[in-house]
Short mmCIF file of C-alpha atoms in Angstrom, two decimals:
data_model
loop_
_atom_site.label_atom_id
_atom_site.label_comp_id
_atom_site.label_asym_id
_atom_site.label_seq_id
_atom_site.Cartn_x
_atom_site.Cartn_y
_atom_site.Cartn_z
CA GLY A 1 -75.29 -14.06 38.73
CA ALA A 2 -76.99 -10.78 39.21
CA VAL A 3 -76.18 -7.88 36.58
CA VAL A 4 -76.57 -4.22 36.57
CA SER A 5 -76.39 -2.58 33.19
CA GLN A 6 -75.49 1.13 33.37
CA HIS A 7 -75.44 3.50 30.33
CA PRO A 8 -73.87 5.39 29.03
CA SER A 9 -70.36 4.51 30.13
CA ARG A 10 -68.96 7.88 29.02
CA VAL A 11 -70.81 10.99 28.15
CA ILE A 12 -69.47 14.64 27.42
CA CYS A 13 -71.93 17.46 27.65
CA LYS A 14 -71.89 21.22 27.62
CA SER A 15 -72.43 23.29 30.70
CA GLY A 16 -75.98 24.00 31.57
CA THR A 17 -77.25 20.91 29.79
CA SER A 18 -78.69 17.78 31.60
CA VAL A 19 -77.61 14.25 31.47
CA LYS A 20 -79.46 11.00 32.19
CA ILE A 21 -77.78 7.88 33.43
CA GLU A 22 -79.57 4.59 33.52
CA CYS A 23 -79.12 1.60 35.63
CA ARG A 24 -81.07 -1.64 34.94
CA SER A 25 -81.08 -4.77 36.70
CA LEU A 26 -81.09 -7.43 34.06
CA ASP A 27 -81.96 -10.66 35.81
CA PHE A 28 -83.31 -9.70 39.21
CA GLN A 29 -85.77 -7.00 40.58
CA ALA A 30 -83.84 -4.15 42.37
CA THR A 31 -86.25 -2.57 44.77
CA THR A 32 -83.32 -0.53 46.08
CA MET A 33 -80.62 1.21 44.06
CA PHE A 34 -77.61 3.11 45.52
CA TRP A 35 -75.80 5.82 43.54
CA TYR A 36 -72.30 6.83 44.18
CA ARG A 37 -69.91 9.33 42.89
CA GLN A 38 -66.23 8.73 42.69
CA PHE A 39 -63.36 11.23 42.07
CA PRO A 40 -60.14 10.08 40.60
CA LYS A 41 -58.05 7.78 43.01
CA GLN A 42 -60.66 8.25 45.55
CA SER A 43 -63.17 6.06 47.25
CA LEU A 44 -66.91 6.06 46.55
CA MET A 45 -69.09 8.59 48.19
CA LEU A 46 -72.95 7.56 48.46
CA MET A 47 -75.08 10.25 46.94
CA ALA A 48 -78.54 8.85 47.47
CA THR A 49 -80.71 5.77 47.75
CA SER A 50 -83.54 5.16 45.30
CA ASN A 51 -86.42 2.82 46.18
CA GLU A 52 -88.94 1.64 43.71
CA GLY A 53 -92.23 3.56 43.86
CA SER A 54 -90.97 6.24 46.45
CA LYS A 55 -88.80 9.14 46.64
CA ALA A 56 -85.04 8.88 46.78
CA THR A 57 -83.19 9.68 50.06
CA TYR A 58 -80.30 11.83 49.42
CA GLU A 59 -77.24 12.08 51.63
CA GLN A 60 -76.21 15.28 53.44
CA GLY A 61 -74.86 17.74 51.16
CA VAL A 62 -76.19 16.32 48.04
CA GLU A 63 -78.61 18.73 46.13
CA LYS A 64 -81.69 16.75 45.30
CA ASP A 65 -82.99 19.36 42.64
CA LYS A 66 -79.62 19.03 40.92
CA PHE A 67 -79.42 15.08 40.96
CA LEU A 68 -82.86 13.70 40.13
CA ILE A 69 -83.42 10.09 40.92
CA ASN A 70 -86.16 8.07 39.50
CA HIS A 71 -86.86 4.55 40.17
CA ALA A 72 -90.11 4.02 38.40
CA SER A 73 -89.89 0.09 38.01
CA LEU A 74 -88.32 -2.74 39.73
CA THR A 75 -85.69 -2.92 37.08
CA LEU A 76 -84.78 0.78 36.19
CA SER A 77 -83.34 3.60 38.19
CA THR A 78 -82.17 6.66 36.54
CA LEU A 79 -80.03 9.55 37.70
CA THR A 80 -80.26 12.87 36.01
CA VAL A 81 -77.68 15.58 36.38
CA THR A 82 -79.48 18.83 35.73
CA SER A 83 -77.81 22.04 34.58
CA ALA A 84 -74.43 20.52 34.54
CA HIS A 85 -71.39 22.12 35.31
CA PRO A 86 -67.74 21.22 35.23
CA GLU A 87 -67.45 20.59 38.92
CA ASP A 88 -70.09 17.80 38.28
CA SER A 89 -67.56 15.95 36.07
CA SER A 90 -67.02 12.65 37.83
CA PHE A 91 -67.46 8.93 37.75
CA TYR A 92 -71.08 7.88 38.74
CA ILE A 93 -71.68 4.22 39.77
CA CYS A 94 -74.98 2.52 40.70
CA SER A 95 -75.48 -0.56 42.90
CA ALA A 96 -78.04 -2.91 43.93
CA PRO A 97 -77.93 -5.26 47.01
CA GLY A 98 -77.97 -8.91 46.60
CA ILE A 99 -80.07 -10.46 49.26
CA SER A 100 -81.42 -14.05 49.45
CA GLY A 101 -83.34 -15.31 52.31
CA GLY A 102 -82.89 -12.11 54.29
CA LEU A 103 -79.04 -12.43 54.08
CA SER A 104 -76.69 -10.08 52.35
CA TYR A 105 -74.60 -11.71 49.81
CA GLY A 106 -72.86 -8.43 48.52
CA TYR A 107 -73.72 -5.77 46.08
CA THR A 108 -73.81 -5.59 42.37
CA PHE A 109 -72.48 -2.64 40.69
CA GLY A 110 -72.90 -1.12 37.19
CA SER A 111 -69.89 -0.57 35.13
CA GLY A 112 -69.97 3.25 35.79
CA THR A 113 -70.53 6.46 33.84
CA ARG A 114 -67.80 9.04 33.30
CA LEU A 115 -69.36 12.33 33.06
CA THR A 116 -67.18 15.11 31.53
CA VAL A 117 -68.89 18.50 31.46
CA VAL A 118 -67.19 21.22 29.25
CA SER B 1 -66.24 11.08 58.41
CA GLN B 2 -67.40 7.54 58.83
CA GLN B 3 -65.17 6.20 55.98
CA GLY B 4 -62.92 3.44 56.78
CA GLU B 5 -59.24 3.56 56.13
CA GLU B 6 -57.15 1.18 54.23
CA ASP B 7 -53.54 0.69 54.09
CA PRO B 8 -51.38 0.71 52.36
CA GLN B 9 -52.79 3.29 49.81
CA ALA B 10 -50.55 1.72 47.07
CA LEU B 11 -48.82 -1.48 46.83
CA SER B 12 -46.34 -2.66 44.14
CA ILE B 13 -45.43 -6.30 43.88
CA GLN B 14 -44.12 -8.85 41.53
CA GLU B 15 -46.11 -11.67 40.04
CA GLY B 16 -46.16 -14.58 42.31
CA GLU B 17 -45.85 -12.79 45.51
CA ASN B 18 -48.68 -12.32 48.16
CA ALA B 19 -50.38 -8.96 48.62
CA THR B 20 -51.85 -8.00 51.92
CA MET B 21 -54.37 -5.15 52.45
CA ASN B 22 -55.71 -3.89 55.75
CA CYS B 23 -58.87 -2.16 56.47
CA SER B 24 -60.03 -0.52 59.65
CA TYR B 25 -63.49 0.67 60.44
CA LYS B 26 -65.20 2.81 62.94
CA THR B 27 -68.75 1.33 63.71
CA SER B 28 -70.17 -1.96 64.56
CA ILE B 29 -71.04 -4.16 61.45
CA ASN B 30 -73.15 -7.05 60.53
CA ASN B 31 -70.61 -7.92 57.74
CA LEU B 32 -67.64 -6.67 55.67
CA GLN B 33 -67.20 -6.96 52.14
CA TRP B 34 -64.10 -6.59 49.73
CA TYR B 35 -64.42 -5.25 46.18
CA ARG B 36 -62.00 -4.88 43.28
CA GLN B 37 -62.16 -2.05 40.95
CA ASN B 38 -60.30 -2.10 37.52
CA SER B 39 -59.41 1.29 36.13
CA GLY B 40 -62.47 3.21 35.01
CA ARG B 41 -64.98 0.21 35.82
CA GLY B 42 -67.37 -0.46 38.39
CA LEU B 43 -66.78 -2.71 41.45
CA VAL B 44 -66.71 -6.36 41.62
CA HIS B 45 -67.78 -8.24 44.77
CA LEU B 46 -64.92 -10.52 45.95
CA ILE B 47 -65.89 -11.79 49.22
CA LEU B 48 -68.34 -11.19 52.35
CA ILE B 49 -67.32 -12.03 55.86
CA ARG B 50 -69.89 -11.67 58.59
CA SER B 51 -69.22 -10.39 62.01
CA ASN B 52 -69.36 -13.81 63.64
CA GLU B 53 -66.64 -15.04 61.37
CA ARG B 54 -63.06 -14.70 61.78
CA GLU B 55 -61.65 -16.01 58.58
CA LYS B 56 -62.87 -16.96 55.15
CA HIS B 57 -61.34 -18.20 51.85
CA SER B 58 -62.16 -17.93 48.31
CA GLY B 59 -59.70 -19.40 45.66
CA ARG B 60 -56.52 -17.33 46.14
CA LEU B 61 -58.27 -14.71 48.47
CA ARG B 62 -58.19 -14.93 52.36
CA VAL B 63 -59.86 -12.61 54.57
CA THR B 64 -59.68 -11.95 58.30
CA LEU B 65 -61.85 -10.30 60.54
CA ASP B 66 -61.17 -8.89 64.09
CA THR B 67 -64.24 -7.34 65.26
CA SER B 68 -62.52 -6.38 68.66
CA LYS B 69 -60.00 -4.23 66.80
CA LYS B 70 -62.39 -3.24 64.08
CA SER B 71 -60.19 -4.25 61.39
CA SER B 72 -59.94 -6.66 58.30
CA SER B 73 -57.23 -7.97 56.04
CA LEU B 74 -57.37 -9.21 52.49
CA LEU B 75 -54.59 -11.49 51.28
CA ILE B 76 -54.08 -12.28 47.59
CA THR B 77 -51.72 -15.17 47.24
CA ALA B 78 -49.65 -15.91 44.12
CA SER B 79 -50.58 -12.75 42.63
CA ARG B 80 -51.03 -12.17 38.74
CA ALA B 81 -50.69 -9.25 36.69
CA ALA B 82 -54.54 -9.46 36.20
CA ASP B 83 -54.78 -8.71 40.02
CA THR B 84 -53.66 -5.12 39.18
CA ALA B 85 -56.67 -3.05 40.43
CA SER B 86 -57.81 -0.97 43.32
CA TYR B 87 -59.23 -3.02 46.37
CA PHE B 88 -61.99 -1.48 48.82
CA CYS B 89 -63.36 -2.85 51.93
CA ALA B 90 -67.01 -1.90 52.74
CA THR B 91 -68.86 -2.17 55.80
CA ASP B 92 -72.51 -3.31 56.11
CA PRO B 93 -73.95 -2.20 59.33
CA ASN B 94 -77.49 -3.80 59.18
CA THR B 95 -79.00 -7.23 59.09
CA GLY B 96 -80.70 -8.59 56.04
CA THR B 97 -81.97 -5.42 54.69
CA ALA B 98 -80.61 -3.29 51.79
CA SER B 99 -78.26 -1.11 53.86
CA LYS B 100 -75.74 1.62 53.00
CA LEU B 101 -72.29 0.49 52.72
CA THR B 102 -69.36 2.52 54.02
CA PHE B 103 -66.14 2.19 51.69
CA GLY B 104 -62.85 2.38 52.78
CA THR B 105 -60.27 4.58 51.10
CA GLY B 106 -58.97 1.83 48.86
CA THR B 107 -55.47 0.21 48.09
CA ARG B 108 -54.00 0.44 44.55
CA LEU B 109 -52.44 -2.72 43.75
CA GLN B 110 -49.79 -2.87 40.95
CA VAL B 111 -48.72 -6.33 40.08
CA THR B 112 -45.60 -6.59 37.72
CA LEU B 113 -44.24 -9.21 35.60
#
């Protein structure tokens, strides 16, 4: 089945530095990738939608200059947290839709990245 | 917030028992999906039910959908310790294209031996 590989799984960085999270679709082409943020024991909140070859669409309240999204190829989407602060510490997850014949077959998620900013 | 609600928030049962989780949502949908999330991991797609379907089965999973009440339920029969996880419903409003899912608040299931 479809697999999305997300790296790194865990990262600790110092305040003020930037962190890049990668999501690769291994056996399919992901023209769209969704990026979520999840706080402990809470649900997923959509941050942005990346589309291959075009600018990402950000949800209301998400700072596009802070959370840079790049979707340069059909198999790679990246999220860069710039000038990270402790409040950016969270679990970040990417997801790509599974579509066949125009019908939705559920979404494939990466394994998540636990970001801790110290 | 357009987020769906799930209940219960937490459920603790013994192995072999059935677990039922409920999901309510607010907007019209094309389909509703259920996902499982083990602690500190990504989500795994369990089952998708379309708006014109009322019930669907997959192994030990049974999902119902009542679009008139904007609600769905997930039943896990003969639960196992390995079923311990958080379960989320997610609604998909569009037809065929890559659309934004709206996730419910989740149910944390604990299955004890």
